[in-house]
């Protein structure tokens, strides 16, 4: 209960900080414009538009393409103005990462132009240049002051969560799982990114935010995102657990709570069995998740994903060694329903392998340093990267600034602030008084405290004194042995 109240107090402090002027920051406004402009076409969609999209007559890209002309420039402008805090730090401290990105980008652009056998290679080059620029700005974003970062992230969380709630209220959850024109997997990814950004902001994975985000993914039956969300929370608990306390007085409440859970769980389950129709509840859960659906169930080949994966392995000897080019799946050059396999299809075996190794290395580094120091914000960013990679094994997401999930994936990948011992433990806005220092132990009365000698007043041997010696007559006044007394 205390943890719940503390979480609510933190969320109220975040909202209070935004109302007091925290929303007036360029990155936060860019985040808000970016999210609202992309979600707005889906929120105003009609059933006829949705049926047209589902029938294949139109696509979501055709419906929402105009919003990207507003959203992407607003996002880049906000980050560019916000990057004034850290662009010098990025240029001076991350030469190795920037050199790798520059060489990698040159190779990608070169082979996209030379080997691209579709007419819009130049637009792909422009898209990749925007993505690389956005990634550099994300690195600069993390170098800004913590309070400014918290303001911007709070704007992103409020805009993303508000857009999801508005879309659900206006459009509802249909039988075919879409929310307006938002694809169910995309809607679940937005909820997942809301949880990750809120966790990065508050330096903890809040159960209050986890439950509605997990419920949103369940309503659209996005099973892969549900697994990633649960693993994100489980990984946070595993990395922040510090073992059993050594003090018996602190160990007893933990043992009592464990005994209460072990004794109460069977009683609660028996009560549910006696009061609820368990069979109907099980059927409801399996129908919502479509576990036994021949089109979407466990025996459907992961909803056709296994067919696209087999096509990838069959086409490995056919496609170019350096790949088809950035986001080539948009031009129907290939259809691989996996973001990880798309790295190899777009960039080839060489560049795709380098990119995947770089992301994996950064993920391991953030989790390792965040768990050892401990440094909560880096740990949460690393866990977000790991679970996003797991989700990308089944979802066709890639580096694309036009997609919210992929952009925020770049944002948490760009976390480059060097961890400091004991830092980032408390929220900047936490409206709690500082914890008082422990009282010093009383010193025994028979112990005289030791004073350090004033070494700067000692004169080295063989060196003349700084001040001249006093006259003999003056010295006699202070020599009691030479005084004459009557």
CSV table of C-alpha atoms in Angstrom, one decimal, residues 130-310:
chain,number,residue,atom,x,y,z
A,130,UNK,CA,16.3,11.7,-41.4
A,131,UNK,CA,16.6,8.5,-39.3
A,132,UNK,CA,20.3,8.9,-38.8
A,133,UNK,CA,19.9,12.5,-37.9
A,134,UNK,CA,17.1,11.7,-35.4
A,135,UNK,CA,19.4,9.1,-33.8
A,136,UNK,CA,22.2,11.6,-33.3
A,137,UNK,CA,19.7,14.1,-31.8
A,138,UNK,CA,18.5,11.3,-29.4
A,139,UNK,CA,22.1,10.9,-28.2
A,140,UNK,CA,22.3,14.7,-27.6
A,141,UNK,CA,18.9,14.6,-25.9
A,142,UNK,CA,20.2,12.4,-23.1
A,143,UNK,CA,23.0,14.9,-22.4
A,144,UNK,CA,20.7,17.7,-21.3
A,145,UNK,CA,19.9,18.5,-17.7
A,146,UNK,CA,17.8,15.8,-15.9
A,147,UNK,CA,15.0,18.2,-15.1
A,148,UNK,CA,14.6,19.2,-18.7
A,149,UNK,CA,14.7,15.5,-19.8
A,150,UNK,CA,12.0,14.7,-17.3
A,151,UNK,CA,9.8,17.5,-18.6
A,152,UNK,CA,10.1,16.2,-22.2
A,153,UNK,CA,9.5,12.6,-21.2
A,154,UNK,CA,6.5,13.6,-19.2
A,155,UNK,CA,5.0,15.4,-22.2
A,156,UNK,CA,5.6,12.2,-24.3
A,157,UNK,CA,3.9,10.0,-21.7
A,158,UNK,CA,0.9,12.3,-21.3
A,159,UNK,CA,0.5,12.7,-25.1
A,160,UNK,CA,0.9,9.0,-25.9
A,161,UNK,CA,-1.4,7.8,-23.0
A,162,UNK,CA,-4.0,10.4,-23.8
A,163,UNK,CA,-4.0,9.5,-27.5
A,164,UNK,CA,-4.5,5.8,-26.7
A,165,UNK,CA,-7.4,6.6,-24.3
A,166,UNK,CA,-9.0,9.0,-26.7
A,167,UNK,CA,-8.8,6.5,-29.6
A,168,UNK,CA,-10.3,3.7,-27.4
A,169,UNK,CA,-13.2,6.0,-26.2
A,170,UNK,CA,-14.0,7.3,-29.7
A,171,UNK,CA,-13.6,4.1,-31.7
A,172,UNK,CA,-13.9,1.3,-29.2
A,173,UNK,CA,-12.4,-2.2,-29.4
A,174,UNK,CA,-14.0,-3.9,-32.4
A,175,UNK,CA,-14.3,-7.7,-32.9
A,176,UNK,CA,-11.5,-7.6,-35.3
A,177,UNK,CA,-9.3,-5.9,-32.7
A,178,UNK,CA,-8.6,-2.6,-34.5
A,179,UNK,CA,-9.0,0.7,-32.7
A,180,UNK,CA,-10.0,3.1,-35.4
A,181,UNK,CA,-7.2,2.8,-38.0
A,182,UNK,CA,-4.6,1.8,-35.5
A,183,UNK,CA,-3.5,-1.7,-36.2
A,184,UNK,CA,-3.9,-3.9,-33.0
A,185,UNK,CA,-0.2,-4.7,-32.9
A,186,UNK,CA,0.6,-1.0,-33.3
A,187,UNK,CA,-1.9,0.0,-30.5
A,188,UNK,CA,-0.2,-2.6,-28.2
A,189,UNK,CA,3.2,-1.2,-29.1
A,190,UNK,CA,2.1,2.3,-28.2
A,191,UNK,CA,0.9,1.0,-24.8
A,192,UNK,CA,4.2,-0.8,-24.3
A,193,UNK,CA,6.2,2.4,-25.1
A,194,UNK,CA,4.0,4.3,-22.7
A,195,UNK,CA,5.0,1.9,-19.9
A,196,UNK,CA,8.7,2.1,-20.9
A,197,UNK,CA,8.8,5.9,-21.1
A,198,UNK,CA,7.0,6.3,-17.8
A,199,UNK,CA,9.4,3.8,-16.2
A,200,UNK,CA,12.4,5.8,-17.6
A,201,UNK,CA,10.8,9.0,-16.2
A,202,UNK,CA,10.1,7.7,-12.7
A,203,UNK,CA,13.2,5.4,-12.5
A,204,UNK,CA,11.0,2.4,-11.6
A,205,UNK,CA,8.4,0.1,-13.3
A,206,UNK,CA,5.2,1.2,-11.7
A,207,UNK,CA,2.5,-1.5,-11.2
A,208,UNK,CA,-0.1,1.3,-11.5
A,209,UNK,CA,1.0,2.0,-15.1
A,210,UNK,CA,1.8,-1.7,-15.9
A,211,UNK,CA,-1.8,-3.0,-15.3
A,212,UNK,CA,-3.6,-0.6,-17.7
A,213,UNK,CA,-0.9,-1.0,-20.4
A,214,UNK,CA,-1.1,-4.8,-20.1
A,215,UNK,CA,-4.9,-4.6,-20.2
A,216,UNK,CA,-4.8,-2.5,-23.4
A,217,UNK,CA,-2.5,-5.1,-25.1
A,218,UNK,CA,-4.9,-7.8,-23.9
A,219,UNK,CA,-8.0,-6.0,-25.4
A,220,UNK,CA,-6.4,-6.0,-28.9
A,221,UNK,CA,-5.0,-9.6,-28.3
A,222,UNK,CA,-1.4,-8.7,-29.1
A,223,UNK,CA,0.2,-11.7,-27.5
A,224,UNK,CA,3.8,-10.9,-28.4
A,225,UNK,CA,3.7,-7.5,-26.9
A,226,UNK,CA,2.0,-9.0,-23.8
A,227,UNK,CA,4.9,-11.4,-23.4
A,228,UNK,CA,7.4,-8.5,-23.9
A,229,UNK,CA,5.6,-6.3,-21.3
A,230,UNK,CA,5.5,-9.1,-18.7
A,231,UNK,CA,9.2,-9.9,-19.3
A,232,UNK,CA,10.1,-6.2,-19.0
A,233,UNK,CA,8.5,-6.1,-15.5
A,234,UNK,CA,10.0,-9.5,-14.5
A,235,UNK,CA,13.5,-8.4,-15.6
A,236,UNK,CA,13.2,-5.2,-13.6
A,237,UNK,CA,12.2,-7.2,-10.5
A,238,UNK,CA,15.0,-9.7,-11.0
A,239,UNK,CA,17.6,-6.9,-11.5
A,240,UNK,CA,16.5,-4.8,-8.5
A,241,UNK,CA,16.1,-7.7,-6.0
A,242,UNK,CA,18.9,-7.5,-3.4
A,243,UNK,CA,18.4,-10.9,-1.8
A,244,UNK,CA,17.2,-11.8,1.7
A,245,UNK,CA,18.1,-9.2,4.4
A,246,UNK,CA,20.8,-10.3,6.9
A,247,UNK,CA,19.1,-8.6,9.8
A,248,UNK,CA,16.5,-10.9,11.4
A,249,UNK,CA,14.2,-8.0,12.2
A,250,UNK,CA,14.0,-7.1,8.6
A,251,UNK,CA,13.8,-10.8,7.5
A,252,UNK,CA,10.7,-11.6,9.6
A,253,UNK,CA,8.3,-9.3,7.7
A,254,UNK,CA,9.4,-10.8,4.4
A,255,UNK,CA,8.9,-14.4,5.8
A,256,UNK,CA,5.5,-13.5,7.1
A,257,UNK,CA,4.4,-12.0,3.7
A,258,UNK,CA,5.7,-15.1,1.9
A,259,UNK,CA,3.7,-17.4,4.3
A,260,UNK,CA,0.6,-15.3,3.9
A,261,UNK,CA,0.9,-15.6,0.1
A,262,UNK,CA,1.5,-19.4,0.2
A,263,UNK,CA,-1.4,-20.0,2.6
A,264,UNK,CA,-3.9,-17.5,1.0
A,265,UNK,CA,-3.4,-18.4,-2.7
A,266,UNK,CA,-5.1,-21.9,-2.5
A,267,UNK,CA,-8.0,-20.4,-0.5
A,268,UNK,CA,-8.5,-17.6,-3.1
A,269,UNK,CA,-8.4,-20.1,-5.9
A,270,UNK,CA,-10.9,-22.4,-4.3
A,271,UNK,CA,-13.2,-19.4,-3.7
A,272,UNK,CA,-13.0,-18.4,-7.3
A,273,UNK,CA,-13.8,-21.9,-8.4
A,274,UNK,CA,-16.8,-22.0,-6.2
A,275,UNK,CA,-18.2,-18.6,-7.2
A,276,UNK,CA,-17.2,-18.3,-10.9
A,277,UNK,CA,-17.7,-20.5,-13.9
A,278,UNK,CA,-14.1,-21.3,-14.5
A,279,UNK,CA,-14.8,-23.1,-17.8
A,280,UNK,CA,-16.5,-20.1,-19.3
A,281,UNK,CA,-13.8,-17.8,-18.0
A,282,UNK,CA,-11.1,-20.0,-19.6
A,283,UNK,CA,-13.0,-20.1,-22.9
A,284,UNK,CA,-13.3,-16.3,-22.8
A,285,UNK,CA,-9.6,-15.9,-22.2
A,286,UNK,CA,-8.7,-18.3,-25.0
A,287,UNK,CA,-11.1,-16.7,-27.4
A,288,UNK,CA,-9.8,-13.2,-26.7
A,289,UNK,CA,-6.2,-14.4,-27.2
A,290,UNK,CA,-7.3,-16.7,-30.1
A,291,UNK,CA,-5.1,-19.5,-28.8
A,292,UNK,CA,-7.0,-22.2,-30.7
A,293,UNK,CA,-8.1,-20.1,-33.7
A,294,UNK,CA,-6.9,-21.9,-36.9
A,295,UNK,CA,-6.1,-18.5,-38.5
A,296,UNK,CA,-4.4,-16.9,-35.5
A,297,UNK,CA,-3.8,-19.6,-32.9
A,298,UNK,CA,-0.7,-21.4,-31.8
A,299,UNK,CA,-1.1,-24.0,-34.6
A,300,UNK,CA,-1.4,-21.3,-37.4
A,301,UNK,CA,2.3,-20.9,-37.8
A,302,UNK,CA,2.3,-17.7,-35.7
A,303,UNK,CA,-0.4,-16.1,-38.0
A,304,UNK,CA,1.6,-16.7,-41.1
A,305,UNK,CA,4.9,-15.5,-39.7
A,306,UNK,CA,6.6,-18.9,-40.1
A,307,UNK,CA,5.8,-18.7,-43.9
A,308,UNK,CA,7.6,-15.4,-44.2
A,309,UNK,CA,10.5,-16.6,-42.1
A,310,UNK,CA,10.8,-19.7,-44.4
